Tab-separated table of N, CA and C in Angstrom:
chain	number	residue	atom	x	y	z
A	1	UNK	N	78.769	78.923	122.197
A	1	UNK	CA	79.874	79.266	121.318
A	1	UNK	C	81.179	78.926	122.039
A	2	UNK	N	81.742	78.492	121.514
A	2	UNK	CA	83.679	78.189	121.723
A	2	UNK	C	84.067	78.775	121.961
A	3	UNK	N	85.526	79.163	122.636
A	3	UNK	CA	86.206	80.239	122.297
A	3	UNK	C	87.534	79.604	122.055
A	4	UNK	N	88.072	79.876	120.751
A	4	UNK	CA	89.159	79.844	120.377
A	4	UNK	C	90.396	79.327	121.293
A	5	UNK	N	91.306	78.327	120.926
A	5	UNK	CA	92.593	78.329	122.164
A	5	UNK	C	93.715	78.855	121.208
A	6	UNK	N	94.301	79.317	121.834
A	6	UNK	CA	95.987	79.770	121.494
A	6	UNK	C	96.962	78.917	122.236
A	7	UNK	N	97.411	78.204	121.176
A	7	UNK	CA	98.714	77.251	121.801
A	7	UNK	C	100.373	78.161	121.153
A	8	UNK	N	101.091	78.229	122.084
A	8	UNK	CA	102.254	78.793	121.635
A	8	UNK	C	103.655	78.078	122.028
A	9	UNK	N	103.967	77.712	120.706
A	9	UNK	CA	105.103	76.675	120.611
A	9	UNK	C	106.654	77.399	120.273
A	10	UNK	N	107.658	77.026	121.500
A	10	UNK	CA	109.105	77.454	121.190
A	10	UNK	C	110.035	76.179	120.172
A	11	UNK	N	109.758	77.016	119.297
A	11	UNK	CA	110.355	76.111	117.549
A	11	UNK	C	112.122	76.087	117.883
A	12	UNK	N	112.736	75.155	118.087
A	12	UNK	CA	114.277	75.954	117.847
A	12	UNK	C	114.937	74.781	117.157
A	13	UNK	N	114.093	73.819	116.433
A	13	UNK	CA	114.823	73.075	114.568
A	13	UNK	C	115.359	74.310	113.887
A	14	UNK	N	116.475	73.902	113.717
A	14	UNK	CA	117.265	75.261	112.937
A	14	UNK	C	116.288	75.028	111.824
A	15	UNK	N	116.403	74.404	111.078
A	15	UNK	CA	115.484	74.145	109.577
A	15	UNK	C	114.383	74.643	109.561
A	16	UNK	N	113.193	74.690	111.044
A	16	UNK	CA	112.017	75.166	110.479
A	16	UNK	C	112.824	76.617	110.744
A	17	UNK	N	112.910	76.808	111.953
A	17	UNK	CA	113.807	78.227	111.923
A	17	UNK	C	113.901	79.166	110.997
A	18	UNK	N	115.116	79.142	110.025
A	18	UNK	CA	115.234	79.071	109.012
A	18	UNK	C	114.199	79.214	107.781
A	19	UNK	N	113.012	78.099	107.727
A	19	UNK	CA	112.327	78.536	106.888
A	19	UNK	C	111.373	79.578	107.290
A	20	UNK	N	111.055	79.847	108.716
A	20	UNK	CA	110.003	80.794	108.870
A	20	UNK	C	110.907	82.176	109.133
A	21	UNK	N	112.235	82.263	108.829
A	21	UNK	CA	112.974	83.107	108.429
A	21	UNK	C	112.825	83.957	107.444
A	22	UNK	N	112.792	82.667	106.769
A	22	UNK	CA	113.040	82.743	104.772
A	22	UNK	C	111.411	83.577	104.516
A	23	UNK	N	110.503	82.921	105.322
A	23	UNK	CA	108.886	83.650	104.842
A	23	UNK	C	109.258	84.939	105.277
A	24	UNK	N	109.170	85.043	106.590
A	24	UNK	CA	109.417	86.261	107.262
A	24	UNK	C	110.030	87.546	105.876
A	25	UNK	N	110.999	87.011	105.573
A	25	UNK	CA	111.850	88.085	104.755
A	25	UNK	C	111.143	87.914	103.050
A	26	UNK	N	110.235	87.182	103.152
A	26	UNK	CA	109.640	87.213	101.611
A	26	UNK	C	108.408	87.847	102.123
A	27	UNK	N	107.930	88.058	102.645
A	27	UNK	CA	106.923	88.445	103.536
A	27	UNK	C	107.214	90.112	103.292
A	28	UNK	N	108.384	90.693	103.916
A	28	UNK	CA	108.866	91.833	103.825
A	28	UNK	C	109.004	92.942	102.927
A	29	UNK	N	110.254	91.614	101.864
A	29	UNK	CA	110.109	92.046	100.750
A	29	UNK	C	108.672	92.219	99.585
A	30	UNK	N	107.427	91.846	100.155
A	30	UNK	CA	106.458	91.539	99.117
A	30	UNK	C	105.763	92.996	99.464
A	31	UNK	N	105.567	92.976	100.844
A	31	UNK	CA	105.126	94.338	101.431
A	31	UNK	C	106.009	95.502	101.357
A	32	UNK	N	106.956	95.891	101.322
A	32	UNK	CA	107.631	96.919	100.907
A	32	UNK	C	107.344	97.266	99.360
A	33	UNK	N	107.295	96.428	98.217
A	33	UNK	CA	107.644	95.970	96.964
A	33	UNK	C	106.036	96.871	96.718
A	34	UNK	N	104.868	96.368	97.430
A	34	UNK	CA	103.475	96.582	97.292
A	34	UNK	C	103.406	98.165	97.712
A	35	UNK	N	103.791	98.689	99.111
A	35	UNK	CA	104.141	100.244	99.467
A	35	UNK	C	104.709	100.835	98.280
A	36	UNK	N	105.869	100.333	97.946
A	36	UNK	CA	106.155	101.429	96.931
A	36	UNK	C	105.316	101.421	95.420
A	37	UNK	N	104.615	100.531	94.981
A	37	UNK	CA	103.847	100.315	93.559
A	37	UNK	C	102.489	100.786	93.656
A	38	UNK	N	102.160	100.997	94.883
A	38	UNK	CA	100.820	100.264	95.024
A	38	UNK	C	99.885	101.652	94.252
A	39	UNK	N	100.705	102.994	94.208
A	39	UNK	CA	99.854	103.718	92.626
A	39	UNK	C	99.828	103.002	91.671
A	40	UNK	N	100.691	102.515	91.276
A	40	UNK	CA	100.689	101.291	90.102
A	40	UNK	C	99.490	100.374	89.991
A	41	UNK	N	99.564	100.250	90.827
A	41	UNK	CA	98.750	98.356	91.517
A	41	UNK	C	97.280	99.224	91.269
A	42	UNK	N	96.999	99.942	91.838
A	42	UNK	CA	95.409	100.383	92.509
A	42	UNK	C	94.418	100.590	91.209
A	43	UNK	N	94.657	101.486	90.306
A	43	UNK	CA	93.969	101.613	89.394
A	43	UNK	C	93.393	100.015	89.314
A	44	UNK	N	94.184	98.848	88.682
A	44	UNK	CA	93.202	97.391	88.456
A	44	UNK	C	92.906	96.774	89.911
A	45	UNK	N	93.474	96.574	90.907
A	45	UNK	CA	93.131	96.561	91.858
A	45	UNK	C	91.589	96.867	92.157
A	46	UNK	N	91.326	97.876	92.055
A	46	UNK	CA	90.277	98.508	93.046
A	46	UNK	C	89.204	97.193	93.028
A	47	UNK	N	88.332	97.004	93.386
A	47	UNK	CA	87.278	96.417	93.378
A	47	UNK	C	87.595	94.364	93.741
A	48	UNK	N	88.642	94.610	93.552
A	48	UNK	CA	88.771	93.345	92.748
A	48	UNK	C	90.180	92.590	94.159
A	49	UNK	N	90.232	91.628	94.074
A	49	UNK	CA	91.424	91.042	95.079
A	49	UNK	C	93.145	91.231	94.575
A	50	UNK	N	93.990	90.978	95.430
A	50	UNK	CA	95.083	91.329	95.095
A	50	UNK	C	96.013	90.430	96.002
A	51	UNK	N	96.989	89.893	95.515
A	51	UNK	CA	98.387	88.839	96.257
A	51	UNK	C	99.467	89.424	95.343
A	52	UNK	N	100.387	89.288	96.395
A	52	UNK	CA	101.502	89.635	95.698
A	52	UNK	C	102.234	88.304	96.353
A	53	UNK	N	103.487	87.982	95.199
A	53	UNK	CA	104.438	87.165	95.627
A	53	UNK	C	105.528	87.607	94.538
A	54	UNK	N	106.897	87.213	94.913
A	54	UNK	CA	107.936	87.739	94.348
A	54	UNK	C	107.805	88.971	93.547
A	55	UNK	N	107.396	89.606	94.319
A	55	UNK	CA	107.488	91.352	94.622
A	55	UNK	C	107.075	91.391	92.997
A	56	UNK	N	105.429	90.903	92.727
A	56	UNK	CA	104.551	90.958	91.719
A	56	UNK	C	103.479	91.163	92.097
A	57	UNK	N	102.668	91.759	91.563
A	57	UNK	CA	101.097	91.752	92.101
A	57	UNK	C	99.969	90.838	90.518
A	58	UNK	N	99.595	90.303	92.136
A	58	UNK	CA	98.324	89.280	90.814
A	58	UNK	C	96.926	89.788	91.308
A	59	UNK	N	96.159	89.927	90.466
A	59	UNK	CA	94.643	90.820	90.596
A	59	UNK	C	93.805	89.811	89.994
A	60	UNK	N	92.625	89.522	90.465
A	60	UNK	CA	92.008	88.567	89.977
A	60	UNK	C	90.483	89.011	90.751
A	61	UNK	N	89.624	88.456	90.556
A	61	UNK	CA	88.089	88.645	90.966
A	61	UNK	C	87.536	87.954	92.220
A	62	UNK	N	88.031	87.013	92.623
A	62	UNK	CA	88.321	86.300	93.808
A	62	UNK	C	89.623	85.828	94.479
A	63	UNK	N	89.079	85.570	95.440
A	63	UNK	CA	90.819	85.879	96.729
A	63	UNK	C	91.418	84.508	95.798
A	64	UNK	N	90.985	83.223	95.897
A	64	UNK	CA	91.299	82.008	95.742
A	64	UNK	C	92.046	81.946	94.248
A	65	UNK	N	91.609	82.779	93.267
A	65	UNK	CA	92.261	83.218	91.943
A	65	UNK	C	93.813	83.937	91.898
A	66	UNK	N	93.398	85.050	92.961
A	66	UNK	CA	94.830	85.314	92.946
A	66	UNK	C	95.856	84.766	93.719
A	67	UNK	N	95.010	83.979	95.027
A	67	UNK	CA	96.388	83.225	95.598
A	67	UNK	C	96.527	82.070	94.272
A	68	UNK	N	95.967	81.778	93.553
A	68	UNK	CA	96.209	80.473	92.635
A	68	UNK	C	97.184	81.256	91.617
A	69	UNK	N	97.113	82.670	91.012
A	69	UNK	CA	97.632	82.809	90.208
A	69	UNK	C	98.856	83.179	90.744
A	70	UNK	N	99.117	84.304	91.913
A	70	UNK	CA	100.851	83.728	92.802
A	70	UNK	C	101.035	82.431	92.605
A	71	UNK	N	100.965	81.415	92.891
A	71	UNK	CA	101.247	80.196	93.486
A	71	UNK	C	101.857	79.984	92.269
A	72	UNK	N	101.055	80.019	90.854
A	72	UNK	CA	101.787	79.259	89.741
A	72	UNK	C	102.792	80.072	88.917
A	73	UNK	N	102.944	81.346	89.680
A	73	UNK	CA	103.898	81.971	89.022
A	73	UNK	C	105.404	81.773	89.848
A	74	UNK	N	104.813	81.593	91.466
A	74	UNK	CA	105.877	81.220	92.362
A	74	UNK	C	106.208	80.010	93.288
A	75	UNK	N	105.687	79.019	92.357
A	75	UNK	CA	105.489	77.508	93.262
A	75	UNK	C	106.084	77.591	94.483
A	76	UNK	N	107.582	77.818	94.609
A	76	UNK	CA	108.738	77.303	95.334
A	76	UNK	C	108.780	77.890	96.337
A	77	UNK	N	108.094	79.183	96.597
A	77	UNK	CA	108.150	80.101	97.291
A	77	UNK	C	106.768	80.568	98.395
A	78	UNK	N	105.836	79.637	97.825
A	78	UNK	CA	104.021	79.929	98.063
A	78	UNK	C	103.954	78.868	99.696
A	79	UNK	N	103.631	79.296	100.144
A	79	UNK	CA	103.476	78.090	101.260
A	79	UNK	C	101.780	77.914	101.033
């Protein structure tokens, strides 16, 4: 068996910068957004998968469904 390598790279392109900024803080906002709903959320939730993007929650039956159904609700924003 392998073991895994960890390479760790000092990024300082303002631009990627910047964009792993921009995740970082959508990132934040999605998880805060999910803490406070997530009585909301759980009832359909349970059993079932869950993504949130622009502080929405998508529930679907497989993981790959709901990252697909974020994605097309938030193209611009989905990495």
């Amino acid at each position: 068996m392998s073991r895994a390598r960890i390479v760790i790279e000092d990024v300082t392109d303002p631009e990627e910068v910047a964009r792993f900024d921009a995740q970082d803080e959508r990132a934040r906002r999605n998880s805060d957004w999910l803490q406070s709903h997530w009585p909301d959320v759980l009832p359909q939730a349970r059993g079932r998968f869950l993504a949130v993007a622009g502080q929405e929650a998508f529930i679907a039956d497989t993981p790959e469904e709901a990252v697909a159904l974020a994605k097309a609700a938030h193209p611009t924003t989905m990495v």
